Amino acid sequence: MEEVHGGMQAYGGISVVNALPSWYGSAMAVDMKVNVRVREGKRNVQDLLLNEILNYFERQGIPELEVEVESEIPPGSGLKSSSAVSNALIGEIAERFSLNVDIPKLSAILSLKAGVSFTGALDDAVASWCGGVSFTYNKEFKVIKRERAPRDVTVVILERSGKGKIDLGKLRAFRALFQEIFAIALQGRLWEAMKLNGIAIAEILGFPTDLVEEALRKGALASGLSGNGPSYFAVTREGDEGPVIEAFEKRGKVRVTRVVDLVRGN
């Protein structure tokens, strides 16, 4: 059997605007890495999405592959783990076999096909692969804009795993609100959009908002629920994170990280 080579990397992220209510989504990459390596050999994955990806490439004539995943992102946390692993696997196969692939778009299409995402999460996939901040219309797999991540900020994350059931109908009832939040983000008012999105998603899905309110009182630029939860995040100016870390640490495991600027094109 061949030796495993260096592998392909992608990143986790936090939500700017959740795409479920209106199909318009925005995400920001954070420095939580996933690395995927492959080698020819007996398929060894159970994950629905990874199997969907491997099936897709085998239909293109790629041989059966053994997959090795290293991830700093808790699965089922709302921190874009699925997009990161999917991107890294697709990117690894594309590089290894010299394929020309739109990696975030294929990740989104196969996520939908595998039934692991309601929208394909193109916003998450673009931020995870490219870095920076993504703005997408997931219904048409359309990238509206990619931009650099804000500088001199720290991201504090309360890591939690274990997603509950998502009431899509309830979220879609707020379509107009989230289209407005997306417009705010697109205008460059990221912190405002993150705050509105994070609080609204928590309220709609029945998560408590007291931690978000406390983080904002302690100086966070933005705070909220990431994805559909259950992880919370807060963004602070660099050096101002101490009181927010202290507040989050009372609730569970905390990770302190940074945003990831644009690292590659599609």
C-alpha atoms as an extended CHARMM CRD file, in Angstrom:
* protein
*
       266  EXT
         1         1  MET       CA              0.0000000000        0.0000000000        0.0000000000  PROA      1               0.0000000000
         2         2  GLU       CA              1.1740000000        3.5530000000       -0.7370000000  PROA      2               0.0000000000
         3         3  GLU       CA              2.4480000000        5.8610000000        1.9640000000  PROA      3               0.0000000000
         4         4  VAL       CA              0.1420000000        8.6710000000        3.0520000000  PROA      4               0.0000000000
         5         5  HSD       CA              1.4060000000       12.0650000000        1.8820000000  PROA      5               0.0000000000
         6         6  GLY       CA              1.0110000000       15.5330000000        3.4300000000  PROA      6               0.0000000000
         7         7  GLY       CA             -2.7170000000       15.9740000000        3.0600000000  PROA      7               0.0000000000
         8         8  MET       CA             -5.0900000000       18.8840000000        2.4520000000  PROA      8               0.0000000000
         9         9  GLN       CA             -6.2270000000       21.4840000000        4.9660000000  PROA      9               0.0000000000
        10        10  ALA       CA             -9.4620000000       23.4270000000        5.4610000000  PROA      10              0.0000000000
        11        11  TYR       CA            -10.8280000000       25.5300000000        8.3220000000  PROA      11              0.0000000000
        12        12  GLY       CA            -13.7440000000       25.7740000000       10.6810000000  PROA      12              0.0000000000
        13        13  GLY       CA            -15.8310000000       28.9030000000       10.9710000000  PROA      13              0.0000000000
        14        14  ILE       CA            -18.4650000000       30.9260000000       12.7640000000  PROA      14              0.0000000000
        15        15  SER       CA            -21.7290000000       32.2670000000       11.4100000000  PROA      15              0.0000000000
        16        16  VAL       CA            -22.2660000000       35.8030000000       10.2290000000  PROA      16              0.0000000000
        17        17  VAL       CA            -25.7280000000       35.0610000000        8.7950000000  PROA      17              0.0000000000
        18        18  ASN       CA            -27.4330000000       31.6650000000        8.9870000000  PROA      18              0.0000000000
        19        19  ALA       CA            -28.5700000000       30.5730000000        5.4940000000  PROA      19              0.0000000000
        20        20  LEU       CA            -31.4710000000       28.3640000000        6.5920000000  PROA      20              0.0000000000
        21        21  PRO       CA            -34.1670000000       31.0660000000        6.8620000000  PROA      21              0.0000000000
        22        22  SER       CA            -33.5870000000       32.8400000000        3.5210000000  PROA      22              0.0000000000
        23        23  TRP       CA            -30.9240000000       30.8480000000        1.5900000000  PROA      23              0.0000000000
        24        24  TYR       CA            -28.6250000000       33.8910000000        1.9070000000  PROA      24              0.0000000000
        25        25  GLY       CA            -25.6730000000       33.0050000000        4.1220000000  PROA      25              0.0000000000
        26        26  SER       CA            -22.4020000000       34.4090000000        5.3760000000  PROA      26              0.0000000000
        27        27  ALA       CA            -19.6150000000       32.7810000000        7.3940000000  PROA      27              0.0000000000
        28        28  MET       CA            -16.1730000000       33.7290000000        8.6950000000  PROA      28              0.0000000000
        29        29  ALA       CA            -13.2370000000       31.3070000000        8.7790000000  PROA      29              0.0000000000
        30        30  VAL       CA            -11.4860000000       30.6880000000       12.1020000000  PROA      30              0.0000000000
        31        31  ASP       CA             -8.2070000000       28.9530000000       12.8580000000  PROA      31              0.0000000000
        32        32  MET       CA             -9.5450000000       25.4960000000       13.7030000000  PROA      32              0.0000000000
        33        33  LYS       CA             -7.9840000000       23.1290000000       11.1990000000  PROA      33              0.0000000000
        34        34  VAL       CA             -8.9850000000       19.9220000000        9.4760000000  PROA      34              0.0000000000
        35        35  ASN       CA             -6.3990000000       17.8800000000        7.5980000000  PROA      35              0.0000000000
        36        36  VAL       CA             -7.3490000000       14.9990000000        5.2960000000  PROA      36              0.0000000000
        37        37  ARG       CA             -5.0240000000       12.4730000000        3.6670000000  PROA      37              0.0000000000
        38        38  VAL       CA             -5.9130000000        9.7040000000        1.2440000000  PROA      38              0.0000000000
        39        39  ARG       CA             -4.2050000000        6.6760000000       -0.2380000000  PROA      39              0.0000000000
        40        40  GLU       CA             -5.3640000000        3.9280000000       -2.5090000000  PROA      40              0.0000000000
        41        41  GLY       CA             -6.8200000000        1.1140000000       -0.4580000000  PROA      41              0.0000000000
        42        42  LYS       CA            -10.0000000000       -0.3020000000        1.0290000000  PROA      42              0.0000000000
        43        43  ARG       CA            -12.5590000000        2.3800000000        1.8890000000  PROA      43              0.0000000000
        44        44  ASN       CA            -12.6560000000        2.8790000000        5.6570000000  PROA      44              0.0000000000
        45        45  VAL       CA            -15.2550000000        5.6010000000        6.3200000000  PROA      45              0.0000000000
        46        46  GLN       CA            -18.7710000000        5.3560000000        7.7570000000  PROA      46              0.0000000000
        47        47  ASP       CA            -19.7140000000        9.0320000000        7.4470000000  PROA      47              0.0000000000
        48        48  LEU       CA            -22.5810000000        9.7010000000        4.9880000000  PROA      48              0.0000000000
        49        49  LEU       CA            -21.0050000000       12.7800000000        3.4340000000  PROA      49              0.0000000000
        50        50  LEU       CA            -17.5400000000       11.2760000000        3.0260000000  PROA      50              0.0000000000
        51        51  ASN       CA            -19.0520000000        8.1970000000        1.3940000000  PROA      51              0.0000000000
        52        52  GLU       CA            -21.0600000000       10.4280000000       -0.9700000000  PROA      52              0.0000000000
        53        53  ILE       CA            -17.8270000000       12.1940000000       -1.9620000000  PROA      53              0.0000000000
        54        54  LEU       CA            -15.9460000000        8.9330000000       -2.5020000000  PROA      54              0.0000000000
        55        55  ASN       CA            -18.8500000000        7.5200000000       -4.5330000000  PROA      55              0.0000000000
        56        56  TYR       CA            -18.8250000000       10.6440000000       -6.7190000000  PROA      56              0.0000000000
        57        57  PHE       CA            -15.1280000000       10.3660000000       -7.4820000000  PROA      57              0.0000000000
        58        58  GLU       CA            -15.2390000000        6.6060000000       -8.0540000000  PROA      58              0.0000000000
        59        59  ARG       CA            -17.8730000000        7.2840000000      -10.7210000000  PROA      59              0.0000000000
        60        60  GLN       CA            -15.2770000000        9.5930000000      -12.3310000000  PROA      60              0.0000000000
        61        61  GLY       CA            -12.8050000000        6.7020000000      -12.4610000000  PROA      61              0.0000000000
        62        62  ILE       CA            -10.8570000000        7.4720000000       -9.2670000000  PROA      62              0.0000000000
        63        63  PRO       CA             -9.7610000000        4.2630000000       -7.4630000000  PROA      63              0.0000000000
        64        64  GLU       CA            -11.0530000000        3.1970000000       -4.0540000000  PROA      64              0.0000000000
        65        65  LEU       CA             -9.4550000000        5.2950000000       -1.3180000000  PROA      65              0.0000000000
        66        66  GLU       CA             -8.6250000000        4.9750000000        2.3510000000  PROA      66              0.0000000000
        67        67  VAL       CA             -9.1820000000        8.2730000000        4.2060000000  PROA      67              0.0000000000
        68        68  GLU       CA             -7.4410000000        9.6850000000        7.2710000000  PROA      68              0.0000000000
        69        69  VAL       CA             -9.0020000000       12.7330000000        8.9830000000  PROA      69              0.0000000000
        70        70  GLU       CA             -7.4050000000       14.9120000000       11.6530000000  PROA      70              0.0000000000
        71        71  SER       CA             -9.7380000000       17.6010000000       12.9990000000  PROA      71              0.0000000000
        72        72  GLU       CA             -9.5900000000       20.3020000000       15.6420000000  PROA      72              0.0000000000
        73        73  ILE       CA            -13.3170000000       20.9710000000       15.1990000000  PROA      73              0.0000000000
        74        74  PRO       CA            -15.8470000000       19.1090000000       17.3640000000  PROA      74              0.0000000000
        75        75  PRO       CA            -18.4180000000       17.3900000000       15.1080000000  PROA      75              0.0000000000
        76        76  GLY       CA            -22.0180000000       18.5530000000       15.4330000000  PROA      76              0.0000000000
        77        77  SER       CA            -20.9230000000       21.8140000000       17.0420000000  PROA      77              0.0000000000
        78        78  GLY       CA            -22.1080000000       24.4920000000       14.5940000000  PROA      78              0.0000000000
        79        79  LEU       CA            -18.4700000000       25.3510000000       13.8270000000  PROA      79              0.0000000000
        80        80  LYS       CA            -18.5130000000       24.1560000000       10.1880000000  PROA      80              0.0000000000
        81        81  SER       CA            -16.8940000000       20.7590000000       10.7600000000  PROA      81              0.0000000000
        82        82  SER       CA            -18.7860000000       19.0380000000        7.9120000000  PROA      82              0.0000000000
        83        83  SER       CA            -17.8260000000       21.6940000000        5.3720000000  PROA      83              0.0000000000
        84        84  ALA       CA            -14.1920000000       21.6340000000        6.4780000000  PROA      84              0.0000000000
        85        85  VAL       CA            -13.8500000000       17.8450000000        6.2500000000  PROA      85              0.0000000000
        86        86  SER       CA            -15.7390000000       17.7470000000        2.9510000000  PROA      86              0.0000000000
        87        87  ASN       CA            -13.5970000000       20.5220000000        1.4420000000  PROA      87              0.0000000000
        88        88  ALA       CA            -10.3620000000       18.9530000000        2.6210000000  PROA      88              0.0000000000
        89        89  LEU       CA            -11.2930000000       15.5320000000        1.1980000000  PROA      89              0.0000000000
        90        90  ILE       CA            -12.4230000000       16.9420000000       -2.1610000000  PROA      90              0.0000000000
        91        91  GLY       CA             -9.3560000000       19.1740000000       -2.3240000000  PROA      91              0.0000000000
        92        92  GLU       CA             -7.0380000000       16.2990000000       -1.4690000000  PROA      92              0.0000000000
        93        93  ILE       CA             -8.5170000000       14.0460000000       -4.1650000000  PROA      93              0.0000000000
        94        94  ALA       CA             -8.5190000000       16.8650000000       -6.7380000000  PROA      94              0.0000000000
        95        95  GLU       CA             -4.8610000000       17.6470000000       -6.0990000000  PROA      95              0.0000000000
        96        96  ARG       CA             -3.7430000000       14.0240000000       -5.9490000000  PROA      96              0.0000000000
        97        97  PHE       CA             -5.4250000000       13.1000000000       -9.2370000000  PROA      97              0.0000000000
        98        98  SER       CA             -4.9740000000       16.4980000000      -11.0050000000  PROA      98              0.0000000000
        99        99  LEU       CA             -8.6870000000       17.2520000000      -11.2840000000  PROA      99              0.0000000000
       100       100  ASN       CA            -10.1640000000       20.6890000000      -12.0000000000  PROA      100             0.0000000000
       101       101  VAL       CA            -12.9210000000       21.0530000000       -9.3880000000  PROA      101             0.0000000000
       102       102  ASP       CA            -14.8520000000       23.9620000000       -7.8420000000  PROA      102             0.0000000000
       103       103  ILE       CA            -14.2530000000       22.5850000000       -4.3620000000  PROA      103             0.0000000000
       104       104  PRO       CA            -16.7470000000       24.5950000000       -2.2270000000  PROA      104             0.0000000000
       105       105  LYS       CA            -19.5260000000       24.2030000000       -4.8170000000  PROA      105             0.0000000000
       106       106  LEU       CA            -19.0100000000       20.4340000000       -5.1110000000  PROA      106             0.0000000000
       107       107  SER       CA            -18.9140000000       20.2080000000       -1.3040000000  PROA      107             0.0000000000
       108       108  ALA       CA            -22.2750000000       21.9910000000       -1.1240000000  PROA      108             0.0000000000
       109       109  ILE       CA            -23.8730000000       19.8610000000       -3.8660000000  PROA      109             0.0000000000
       110       110  LEU       CA            -22.7340000000       16.5900000000       -2.2880000000  PROA      110             0.0000000000
       111       111  SER       CA            -23.7690000000       17.7760000000        1.2030000000  PROA      111             0.0000000000
       112       112  LEU       CA            -27.2910000000       18.2500000000       -0.1220000000  PROA      112             0.0000000000
       113       113  LYS       CA            -27.2080000000       14.9120000000       -1.9360000000  PROA      113             0.0000000000
       114       114  ALA       CA            -26.0110000000       13.1240000000        1.2080000000  PROA      114             0.0000000000
       115       115  GLY       CA            -28.8470000000       14.7160000000        3.2020000000  PROA      115             0.0000000000
       116       116  VAL       CA            -26.5300000000       16.2770000000        5.7880000000  PROA      116             0.0000000000
       117       117  SER       CA            -27.4790000000       19.8900000000        4.9880000000  PROA      117             0.0000000000
       118       118  PHE       CA            -30.7360000000       21.6920000000        4.1880000000  PROA      118             0.0000000000
       119       119  THR       CA            -29.0620000000       24.2910000000        1.9340000000  PROA      119             0.0000000000
       120       120  GLY       CA            -25.7130000000       22.7230000000        1.0180000000  PROA      120             0.0000000000
       121       121  ALA       CA            -24.0120000000       25.3070000000        3.2680000000  PROA      121             0.0000000000
       122       122  LEU       CA            -22.1070000000       26.9580000000        0.4190000000  PROA      122             0.0000000000
       123       123  ASP       CA            -21.3900000000       29.9300000000        2.7170000000  PROA      123             0.0000000000
       124       124  ASP       CA            -19.6440000000       27.6210000000        5.1930000000  PROA      124             0.0000000000
       125       125  ALA       CA            -17.8060000000       25.7600000000        2.4430000000  PROA      125             0.0000000000
       126       126  VAL       CA            -16.4690000000       28.9430000000        0.8120000000  PROA      126             0.0000000000
       127       127  ALA       CA            -15.2150000000       30.3920000000        4.1230000000  PROA      127             0.0000000000
       128       128  SER       CA            -13.7450000000       27.0340000000        5.1340000000  PROA      128             0.0000000000
       129       129  TRP       CA            -11.8360000000       26.6070000000        1.8710000000  PROA      129             0.0000000000
       130       130  CYS       CA            -10.9580000000       30.1770000000        0.9330000000  PROA      130             0.0000000000
       131       131  GLY       CA            -10.6650000000       31.8190000000        4.3480000000  PROA      131             0.0000000000
       132       132  GLY       CA            -12.0040000000       35.2930000000        5.0400000000  PROA      132             0.0000000000
       133       133  VAL       CA            -15.7240000000       36.0800000000        4.9480000000  PROA      133             0.0000000000
       134       134  SER       CA            -18.1590000000       34.5310000000        2.4540000000  PROA      134             0.0000000000
       135       135  PHE       CA            -21.4780000000       35.8670000000        1.1430000000  PROA      135             0.0000000000
       136       136  THR       CA            -23.5560000000       33.3540000000       -0.8220000000  PROA      136             0.0000000000
       137       137  TYR       CA            -27.0100000000       32.5590000000       -2.1740000000  PROA      137             0.0000000000
       138       138  ASN       CA            -27.1350000000       28.8620000000       -1.4690000000  PROA      138             0.0000000000
       139       139  LYS       CA            -30.3010000000       28.1180000000       -3.4320000000  PROA      139             0.0000000000
       140       140  GLU       CA            -28.4040000000       28.7580000000       -6.6860000000  PROA      140             0.0000000000
       141       141  PHE       CA            -24.9080000000       27.7690000000       -5.4030000000  PROA      141             0.0000000000
       142       142  LYS       CA            -23.9240000000       31.3720000000       -6.0770000000  PROA      142             0.0000000000
       143       143  VAL       CA            -20.9860000000       33.1680000000       -4.4590000000  PROA      143             0.0000000000
       144       144  ILE       CA            -21.9720000000       36.8290000000       -4.1340000000  PROA      144             0.0000000000
       145       145  LYS       CA            -18.7510000000       38.0820000000       -2.5690000000  PROA      145             0.0000000000
       146       146  ARG       CA            -15.6360000000       37.0140000000       -0.6980000000  PROA      146             0.0000000000
       147       147  GLU       CA            -13.7390000000       39.4830000000        1.4340000000  PROA      147             0.0000000000
       148       148  ARG       CA            -10.8280000000       39.7060000000        3.8240000000  PROA      148             0.0000000000
       149       149  ALA       CA            -11.3720000000       38.8810000000        7.4770000000  PROA      149             0.0000000000
       150       150  PRO       CA            -11.3000000000       41.7610000000        9.9810000000  PROA      150             0.0000000000
       151       151  ARG       CA             -7.9000000000       42.3650000000       11.5770000000  PROA      151             0.0000000000
       152       152  ASP       CA             -6.8340000000       42.5050000000       15.2130000000  PROA      152             0.0000000000
       153       153  VAL       CA             -9.7020000000       40.4820000000       16.6520000000  PROA      153             0.0000000000
       154       154  THR       CA             -9.8730000000       37.4120000000       18.8600000000  PROA      154             0.0000000000
       155       155  VAL       CA            -12.5590000000       34.7190000000       18.6600000000  PROA      155             0.0000000000
       156       156  VAL       CA            -13.6920000000       33.0480000000       21.8960000000  PROA      156             0.0000000000
       157       157  ILE       CA            -15.6820000000       29.8430000000       21.4370000000  PROA      157             0.0000000000
       158       158  LEU       CA            -17.7020000000       27.8630000000       23.9580000000  PROA      158             0.0000000000
       159       159  GLU       CA            -17.3830000000       24.4180000000       22.3740000000  PROA      159             0.0000000000
       160       160  ARG       CA            -20.4160000000       22.1880000000       22.5460000000  PROA      160             0.0000000000
       161       161  SER       CA            -21.4450000000       19.1600000000       20.4890000000  PROA      161             0.0000000000
       162       162  GLY       CA            -24.6900000000       17.3490000000       19.8050000000  PROA      162             0.0000000000
       163       163  LYS       CA            -27.1520000000       19.0210000000       17.4920000000  PROA      163             0.0000000000
       164       164  GLY       CA            -30.8570000000       18.8150000000       18.1680000000  PROA      164             0.0000000000
       165       165  LYS       CA            -33.6230000000       18.6110000000       15.6040000000  PROA      165             0.0000000000
       166       166  ILE       CA            -33.9240000000       21.7010000000       13.4130000000  PROA      166             0.0000000000
       167       167  ASP       CA            -37.4170000000       23.1060000000       12.7540000000  PROA      167             0.0000000000
       168       168  LEU       CA            -36.8420000000       24.3670000000        9.2160000000  PROA      168             0.0000000000
       169       169  GLY       CA            -40.3760000000       25.7040000000        8.8590000000  PROA      169             0.0000000000
       170       170  LYS       CA            -39.9620000000       27.8120000000       11.9740000000  PROA      170             0.0000000000
       171       171  LEU       CA            -36.6980000000       29.2690000000       10.6790000000  PROA      171             0.0000000000
       172       172  ARG       CA            -38.0720000000       29.9500000000        7.1900000000  PROA      172             0.0000000000
       173       173  ALA       CA            -40.9280000000       31.9420000000        8.7540000000  PROA      173             0.0000000000
       174       174  PHE       CA            -38.2680000000       34.5690000000        9.5170000000  PROA      174             0.0000000000
       175       175  ARG       CA            -37.0140000000       34.8050000000        5.9200000000  PROA      175             0.0000000000
       176       176  ALA       CA            -37.5130000000       38.5780000000        5.6370000000  PROA      176             0.0000000000
       177       177  LEU       CA            -35.6500000000       39.2630000000        8.8810000000  PROA      177             0.0000000000
       178       178  PHE       CA            -32.6250000000       37.2410000000        7.7980000000  PROA      178             0.0000000000
       179       179  GLN       CA            -32.5680000000       38.7950000000        4.3370000000  PROA      179             0.0000000000
       180       180  GLU       CA            -32.3130000000       42.1550000000        6.1140000000  PROA      180             0.0000000000
       181       181  ILE       CA            -29.5230000000       40.8610000000        8.3740000000  PROA      181             0.0000000000
       182       182  PHE       CA            -27.6970000000       39.5940000000        5.2770000000  PROA      182             0.0000000000
       183       183  ALA       CA            -28.0390000000       43.0510000000        3.6690000000  PROA      183             0.0000000000
       184       184  ILE       CA            -26.4980000000       44.5880000000        6.7960000000  PROA      184             0.0000000000
       185       185  ALA       CA            -23.5510000000       42.1790000000        6.5800000000  PROA      185             0.0000000000
       186       186  LEU       CA            -23.0980000000       42.8440000000        2.8700000000  PROA      186             0.0000000000
       187       187  GLN       CA            -22.8490000000       46.5760000000        3.6290000000  PROA      187             0.0000000000
       188       188  GLY       CA            -19.8080000000       45.8190000000        5.7940000000  PROA      188             0.0000000000
       189       189  ARG       CA            -21.5670000000       46.0130000000        9.1670000000  PROA      189             0.0000000000
       190       190  LEU       CA            -20.3420000000       42.5520000000       10.1390000000  PROA      190             0.0000000000
       191       191  TRP       CA            -20.4930000000       42.8680000000       13.9110000000  PROA      191             0.0000000000
       192       192  GLU       CA            -24.0310000000       44.1910000000       13.8150000000  PROA      192             0.0000000000
       193       193  ALA       CA            -25.1180000000       41.3540000000       11.5240000000  PROA      193             0.0000000000
       194       194  MET       CA            -23.3780000000       38.7200000000       13.6780000000  PROA      194             0.0000000000
       195       195  LYS       CA            -25.0790000000       40.0220000000       16.8210000000  PROA      195             0.0000000000
       196       196  LEU       CA            -28.5320000000       40.1240000000       15.2400000000  PROA      196             0.0000000000
       197       197  ASN       CA            -28.1230000000       36.6970000000       13.6380000000  PROA      197             0.0000000000
       198       198  GLY       CA            -26.6390000000       35.0360000000       16.7170000000  PROA      198             0.0000000000
       199       199  ILE       CA            -29.3470000000       36.2780000000       19.0590000000  PROA      199             0.0000000000
       200       200  ALA       CA            -32.2170000000       35.6490000000       16.6180000000  PROA      200             0.0000000000
       201       201  ILE       CA            -31.1240000000       32.0800000000       15.8260000000  PROA      201             0.0000000000
       202       202  ALA       CA            -30.7520000000       31.2870000000       19.5410000000  PROA      202             0.0000000000
       203       203  GLU       CA            -34.2230000000       32.6680000000       20.2870000000  PROA      203             0.0000000000
       204       204  ILE       CA            -35.8890000000       30.8660000000       17.3730000000  PROA      204             0.0000000000
       205       205  LEU       CA            -34.2270000000       27.5160000000       18.1470000000  PROA      205             0.0000000000
       206       206  GLY       CA            -34.8230000000       27.8000000000       21.8920000000  PROA      206             0.0000000000
       207       207  PHE       CA            -31.2390000000       28.2970000000       23.0920000000  PROA      207             0.0000000000
       208       208  PRO       CA            -30.6200000000       30.6700000000       26.0250000000  PROA      208             0.0000000000
       209       209  THR       CA            -29.2560000000       34.1150000000       25.1530000000  PROA      209             0.0000000000
       210       210  ASP       CA            -27.9570000000       35.1570000000       28.5790000000  PROA      210             0.0000000000
       211       211  LEU       CA            -24.3700000000       34.1690000000       27.6850000000  PROA      211             0.0000000000
       212       212  VAL       CA            -24.5440000000       36.2770000000       24.5200000000  PROA      212             0.0000000000
       213       213  GLU       CA            -25.8340000000       39.2550000000       26.4880000000  PROA      213             0.0000000000
       214       214  GLU       CA            -23.0900000000       38.8280000000       29.0950000000  PROA      214             0.0000000000
       215       215  ALA       CA            -20.3780000000       38.6650000000       26.4160000000  PROA      215             0.0000000000
       216       216  LEU       CA            -21.6720000000       41.8740000000       24.8290000000  PROA      216             0.0000000000
       217       217  ARG       CA            -21.7710000000       43.5990000000       28.2300000000  PROA      217             0.0000000000
       218       218  LYS       CA            -18.1570000000       42.5550000000       28.7450000000  PROA      218             0.0000000000
       219       219  GLY       CA            -17.0460000000       44.2610000000       25.5630000000  PROA      219             0.0000000000
       220       220  ALA       CA            -17.5170000000       41.7110000000       22.7550000000  PROA      220             0.0000000000
       221       221  LEU       CA            -17.9480000000       43.2350000000       19.3100000000  PROA      221             0.0000000000
       222       222  ALA       CA            -20.3630000000       40.4190000000       18.4470000000  PROA      222             0.0000000000
       223       223  SER       CA            -21.6040000000       37.2230000000       20.0520000000  PROA      223             0.0000000000
       224       224  GLY       CA            -24.1620000000       34.5580000000       19.3410000000  PROA      224             0.0000000000
       225       225  LEU       CA            -24.9650000000       30.9890000000       18.4930000000  PROA      225             0.0000000000
       226       226  SER       CA            -22.8560000000       29.6250000000       15.6300000000  PROA      226             0.0000000000
       227       227  GLY       CA            -24.6390000000       27.7020000000       12.8960000000  PROA      227             0.0000000000
       228       228  ASN       CA            -27.6400000000       26.0010000000       14.4730000000  PROA      228             0.0000000000
       229       229  GLY       CA            -25.7240000000       25.5060000000       17.7160000000  PROA      229             0.0000000000
       230       230  PRO       CA            -24.9530000000       24.3150000000       20.1980000000  PROA      230             0.0000000000
       231       231  SER       CA            -21.6090000000       26.2300000000       20.2900000000  PROA      231             0.0000000000
       232       232  TYR       CA            -21.5040000000       29.9110000000       21.1700000000  PROA      232             0.0000000000
       233       233  PHE       CA            -18.8960000000       32.4360000000       20.0530000000  PROA      233             0.0000000000
       234       234  ALA       CA            -17.8160000000       35.9700000000       20.8260000000  PROA      234             0.0000000000
       235       235  VAL       CA            -15.5230000000       38.2490000000       18.8130000000  PROA      235             0.0000000000
       236       236  THR       CA            -13.4900000000       40.8330000000       20.7350000000  PROA      236             0.0000000000
       237       237  ARG       CA            -10.7850000000       43.3030000000       19.9270000000  PROA      237             0.0000000000
       238       238  GLU       CA             -7.3720000000       41.7560000000       20.4190000000  PROA      238             0.0000000000
       239       239  GLY       CA             -6.4560000000       42.1850000000       24.0870000000  PROA      239             0.0000000000
       240       240  ASP       CA            -10.0570000000       42.6420000000       25.2570000000  PROA      240             0.0000000000
       241       241  GLU       CA            -10.9130000000       38.9350000000       25.3720000000  PROA      241             0.0000000000
       242       242  GLY       CA            -10.1280000000       38.2780000000       29.0710000000  PROA      242             0.0000000000
       243       243  PRO       CA            -13.5490000000       39.0890000000       30.6220000000  PROA      243             0.0000000000
       244       244  VAL       CA            -15.3460000000       37.1570000000       27.8480000000  PROA      244             0.0000000000
       245       245  ILE       CA            -13.1090000000       34.1030000000       28.3160000000  PROA      245             0.0000000000
       246       246  GLU       CA            -13.8620000000       34.2360000000       32.0450000000  PROA      246             0.0000000000
       247       247  ALA       CA            -17.6150000000       34.3560000000       31.4030000000  PROA      247             0.0000000000
       248       248  PHE       CA            -17.4980000000       31.4860000000       28.8820000000  PROA      248             0.0000000000
       249       249  GLU       CA            -15.2840000000       29.2970000000       31.0830000000  PROA      249             0.0000000000
       250       250  LYS       CA            -18.0390000000       29.1740000000       33.6990000000  PROA      250             0.0000000000
       251       251  ARG       CA            -20.1810000000       27.3020000000       31.1300000000  PROA      251             0.0000000000
       252       252  GLY       CA            -17.7830000000       24.7290000000       29.6860000000  PROA      252             0.0000000000
       253       253  LYS       CA            -14.7900000000       24.1380000000       27.4270000000  PROA      253             0.0000000000
       254       254  VAL       CA            -13.4530000000       27.3010000000       25.8190000000  PROA      254             0.0000000000
       255       255  ARG       CA            -11.2160000000       27.7060000000       22.7770000000  PROA      255             0.0000000000
       256       256  VAL       CA             -9.5240000000       31.0010000000       21.9900000000  PROA      256             0.0000000000
       257       257  THR       CA             -8.5570000000       31.4430000000       18.3590000000  PROA      257             0.0000000000
       258       258  ARG       CA             -8.2260000000       33.9340000000       15.5150000000  PROA      258             0.0000000000
       259       259  VAL       CA             -9.9350000000       34.5620000000       12.2090000000  PROA      259             0.0000000000
       260       260  VAL       CA             -8.3410000000       33.2330000000        9.0260000000  PROA      260             0.0000000000
       261       261  ASP       CA             -7.8080000000       35.7010000000        6.1950000000  PROA      261             0.0000000000
       262       262  LEU       CA             -8.2050000000       34.7850000000        2.5250000000  PROA      262             0.0000000000
       263       263  VAL       CA             -5.8310000000       31.9100000000        1.8330000000  PROA      263             0.0000000000
       264       264  ARG       CA             -6.8860000000       30.6650000000       -1.6000000000  PROA      264             0.0000000000
       265       265  GLY       CA             -9.3460000000       31.1110000000       -4.4230000000  PROA      265             0.0000000000
       266       266  ASN       CA            -12.1100000000       28.6310000000       -5.2270000000  PROA      266             0.0000000000
